[in-house]
PDB file of C-alpha atoms in Angstrom:
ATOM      1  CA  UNK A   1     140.904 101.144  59.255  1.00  0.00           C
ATOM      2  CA  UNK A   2     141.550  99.411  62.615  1.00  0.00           C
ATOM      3  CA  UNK A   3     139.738  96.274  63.091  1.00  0.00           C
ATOM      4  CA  UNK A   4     138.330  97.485  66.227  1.00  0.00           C
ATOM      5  CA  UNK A   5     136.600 100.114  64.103  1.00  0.00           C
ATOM      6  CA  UNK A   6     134.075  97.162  62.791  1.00  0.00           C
ATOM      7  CA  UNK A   7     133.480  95.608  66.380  1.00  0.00           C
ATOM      8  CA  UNK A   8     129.706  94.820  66.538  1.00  0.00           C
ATOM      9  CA  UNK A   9     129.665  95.117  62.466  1.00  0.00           C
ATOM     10  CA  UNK A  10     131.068  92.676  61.087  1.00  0.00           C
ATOM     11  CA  UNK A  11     128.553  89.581  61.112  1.00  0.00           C
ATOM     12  CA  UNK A  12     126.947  91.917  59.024  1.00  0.00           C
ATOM     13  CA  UNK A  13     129.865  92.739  56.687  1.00  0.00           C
ATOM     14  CA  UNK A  14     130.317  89.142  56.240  1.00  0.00           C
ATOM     15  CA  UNK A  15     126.600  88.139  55.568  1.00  0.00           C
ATOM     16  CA  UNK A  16     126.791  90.639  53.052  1.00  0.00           C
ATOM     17  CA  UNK A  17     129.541  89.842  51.109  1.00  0.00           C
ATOM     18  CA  UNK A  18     128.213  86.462  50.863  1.00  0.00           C
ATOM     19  CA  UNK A  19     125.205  87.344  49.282  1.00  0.00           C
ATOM     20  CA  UNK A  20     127.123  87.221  46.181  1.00  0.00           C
ATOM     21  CA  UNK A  21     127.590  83.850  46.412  1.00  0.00           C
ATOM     22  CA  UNK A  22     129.568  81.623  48.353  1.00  0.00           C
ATOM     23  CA  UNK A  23     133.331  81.560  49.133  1.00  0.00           C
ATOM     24  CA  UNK A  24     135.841  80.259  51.136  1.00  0.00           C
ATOM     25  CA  UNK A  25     137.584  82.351  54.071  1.00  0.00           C
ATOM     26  CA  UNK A  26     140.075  83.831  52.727  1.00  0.00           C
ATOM     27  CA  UNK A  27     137.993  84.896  49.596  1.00  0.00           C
ATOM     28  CA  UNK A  28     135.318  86.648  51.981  1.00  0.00           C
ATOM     29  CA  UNK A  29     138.841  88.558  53.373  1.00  0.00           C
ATOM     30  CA  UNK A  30     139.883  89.563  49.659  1.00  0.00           C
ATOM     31  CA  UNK A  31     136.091  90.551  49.259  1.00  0.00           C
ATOM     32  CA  UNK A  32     135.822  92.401  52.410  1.00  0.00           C
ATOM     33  CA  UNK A  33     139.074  94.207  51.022  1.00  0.00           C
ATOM     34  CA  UNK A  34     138.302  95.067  47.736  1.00  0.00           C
ATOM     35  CA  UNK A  35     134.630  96.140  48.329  1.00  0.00           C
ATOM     36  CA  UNK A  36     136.479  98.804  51.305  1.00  0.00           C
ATOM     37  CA  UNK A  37     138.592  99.794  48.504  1.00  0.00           C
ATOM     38  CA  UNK A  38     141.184  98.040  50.445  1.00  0.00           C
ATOM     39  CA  UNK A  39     140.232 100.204  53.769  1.00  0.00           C
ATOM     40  CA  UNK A  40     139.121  97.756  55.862  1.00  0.00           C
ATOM     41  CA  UNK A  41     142.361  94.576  56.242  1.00  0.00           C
ATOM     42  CA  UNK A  42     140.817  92.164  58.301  1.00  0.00           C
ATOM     43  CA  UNK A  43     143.130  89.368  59.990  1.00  0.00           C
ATOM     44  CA  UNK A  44     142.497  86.097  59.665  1.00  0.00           C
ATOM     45  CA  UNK A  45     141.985  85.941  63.465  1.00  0.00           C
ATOM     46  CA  UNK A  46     139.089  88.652  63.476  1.00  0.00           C
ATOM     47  CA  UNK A  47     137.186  86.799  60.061  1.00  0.00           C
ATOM     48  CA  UNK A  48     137.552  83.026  60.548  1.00  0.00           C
ATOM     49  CA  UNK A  49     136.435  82.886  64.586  1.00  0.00           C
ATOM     50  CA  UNK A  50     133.262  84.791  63.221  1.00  0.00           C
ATOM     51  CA  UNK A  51     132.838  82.320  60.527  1.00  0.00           C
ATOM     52  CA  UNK A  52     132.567  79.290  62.789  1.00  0.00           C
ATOM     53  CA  UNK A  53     130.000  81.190  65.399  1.00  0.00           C
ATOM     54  CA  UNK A  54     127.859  82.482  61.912  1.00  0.00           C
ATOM     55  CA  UNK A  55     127.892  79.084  61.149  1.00  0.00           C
ATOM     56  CA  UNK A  56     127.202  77.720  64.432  1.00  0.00           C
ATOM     57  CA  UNK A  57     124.177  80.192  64.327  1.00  0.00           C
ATOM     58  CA  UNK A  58     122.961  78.778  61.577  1.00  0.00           C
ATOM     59  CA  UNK A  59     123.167  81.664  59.060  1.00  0.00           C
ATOM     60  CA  UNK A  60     125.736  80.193  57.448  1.00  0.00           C
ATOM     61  CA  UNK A  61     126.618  76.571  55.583  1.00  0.00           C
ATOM     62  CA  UNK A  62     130.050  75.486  55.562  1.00  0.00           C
ATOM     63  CA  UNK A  63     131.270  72.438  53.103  1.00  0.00           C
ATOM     64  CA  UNK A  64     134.497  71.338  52.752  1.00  0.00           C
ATOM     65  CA  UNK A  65     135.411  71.900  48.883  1.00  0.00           C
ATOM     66  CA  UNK A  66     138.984  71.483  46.785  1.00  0.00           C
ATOM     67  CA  UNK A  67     139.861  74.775  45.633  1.00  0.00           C
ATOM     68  CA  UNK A  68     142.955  74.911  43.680  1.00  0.00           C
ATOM     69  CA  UNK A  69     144.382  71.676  45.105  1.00  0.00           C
ATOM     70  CA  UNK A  70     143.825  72.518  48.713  1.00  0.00           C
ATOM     71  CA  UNK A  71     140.790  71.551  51.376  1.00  0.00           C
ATOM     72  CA  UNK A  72     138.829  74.740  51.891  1.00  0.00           C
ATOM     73  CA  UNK A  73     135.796  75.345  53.907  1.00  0.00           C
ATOM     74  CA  UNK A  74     133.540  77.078  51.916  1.00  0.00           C
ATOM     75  CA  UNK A  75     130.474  79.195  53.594  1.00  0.00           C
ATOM     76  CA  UNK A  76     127.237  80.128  51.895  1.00  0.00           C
ATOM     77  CA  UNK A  77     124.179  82.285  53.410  1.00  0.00           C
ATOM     78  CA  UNK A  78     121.786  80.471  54.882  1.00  0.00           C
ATOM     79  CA  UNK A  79     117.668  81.446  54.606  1.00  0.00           C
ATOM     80  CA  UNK A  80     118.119  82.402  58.185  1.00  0.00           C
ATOM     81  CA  UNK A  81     121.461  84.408  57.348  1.00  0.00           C
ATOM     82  CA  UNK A  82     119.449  86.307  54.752  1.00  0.00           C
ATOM     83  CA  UNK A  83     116.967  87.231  56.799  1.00  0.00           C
ATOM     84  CA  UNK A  84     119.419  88.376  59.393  1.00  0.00           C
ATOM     85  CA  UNK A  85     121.323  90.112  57.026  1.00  0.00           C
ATOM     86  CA  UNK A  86     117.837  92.484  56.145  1.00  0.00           C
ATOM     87  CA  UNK A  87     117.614  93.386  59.785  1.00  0.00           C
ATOM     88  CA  UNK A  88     121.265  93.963  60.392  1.00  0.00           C
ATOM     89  CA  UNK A  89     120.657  96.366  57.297  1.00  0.00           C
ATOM     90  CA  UNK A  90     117.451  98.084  58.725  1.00  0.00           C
ATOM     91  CA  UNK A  91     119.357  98.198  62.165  1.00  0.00           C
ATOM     92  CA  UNK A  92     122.204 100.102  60.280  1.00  0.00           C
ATOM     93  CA  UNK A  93     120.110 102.607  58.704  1.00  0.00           C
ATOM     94  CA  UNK A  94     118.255 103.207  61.494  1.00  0.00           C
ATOM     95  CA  UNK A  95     121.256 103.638  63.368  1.00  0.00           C
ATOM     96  CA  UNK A  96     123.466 105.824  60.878  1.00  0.00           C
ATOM     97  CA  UNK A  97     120.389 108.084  60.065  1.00  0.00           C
ATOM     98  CA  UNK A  98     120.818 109.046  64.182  1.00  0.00           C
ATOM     99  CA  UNK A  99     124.021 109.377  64.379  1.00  0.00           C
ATOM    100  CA  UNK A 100     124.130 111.387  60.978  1.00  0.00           C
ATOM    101  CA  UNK A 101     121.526 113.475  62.322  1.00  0.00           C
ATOM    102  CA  UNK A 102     124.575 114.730  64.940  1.00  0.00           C
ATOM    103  CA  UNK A 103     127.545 114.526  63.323  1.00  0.00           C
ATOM    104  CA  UNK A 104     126.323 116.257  59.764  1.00  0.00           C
ATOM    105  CA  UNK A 105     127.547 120.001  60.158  1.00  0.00           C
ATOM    106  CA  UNK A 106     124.311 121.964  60.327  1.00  0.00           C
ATOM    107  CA  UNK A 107     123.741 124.090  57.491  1.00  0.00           C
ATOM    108  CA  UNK A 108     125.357 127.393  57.341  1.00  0.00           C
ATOM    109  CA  UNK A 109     128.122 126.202  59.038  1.00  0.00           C
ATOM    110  CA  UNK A 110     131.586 126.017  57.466  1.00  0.00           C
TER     111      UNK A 110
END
């Protein structure tokens, strides 16, 4: 999957996978990765840009932390970034259940 194909998505791809707890960057790639089922390959150039405006935003908390000898930041979901992540999910639905609602063949068709 492109990267393109998650334009206007992926705050809410990244809120999500930190509501598992936090991690650093390139542990919310991996998890972005693995919970595609290794569809959706993010660059580091799409994910860590986002990061720094999530966190400028304020749904996000970013410390500095030593993870296996290196300086890493790592993020964690703010109150406000859980309560953005709920609307981003009630926007979604919302917005799949429409577009479902077109591209769903109609029944009887083959």
């Amino acid at each position: 999957m492109k990267p393109d194909a998650v334009r206007g998505h992926l705050d809410g791809l990244i809120l999500a996978v930190l509501e598992d707890g936090p991690r650093h960057g390139y542990a919310i790639i991996e998890a972005l990765a693995a919970r595609s089922g290794g569809r959706l390959d993010l660059p580091t150039g799409t994910v860590y840009p986002a990061l720094r405006r999530l966190e400028r935003a304020g749904l996000l908390s970013g410390t500095w932390t030593t993870v296996g000898g290196r300086e890493r930041r790592t993020y964690t979901l703010t109150r406000a970034g859980k309560h953005a992540l709920a609307g981003q999910r009630a926007d979604w639905n919302e917005f799949s259940a429409v577009v479902d609602a077109f591209l769903r063949p109609a029944e009887g068709t083959p």
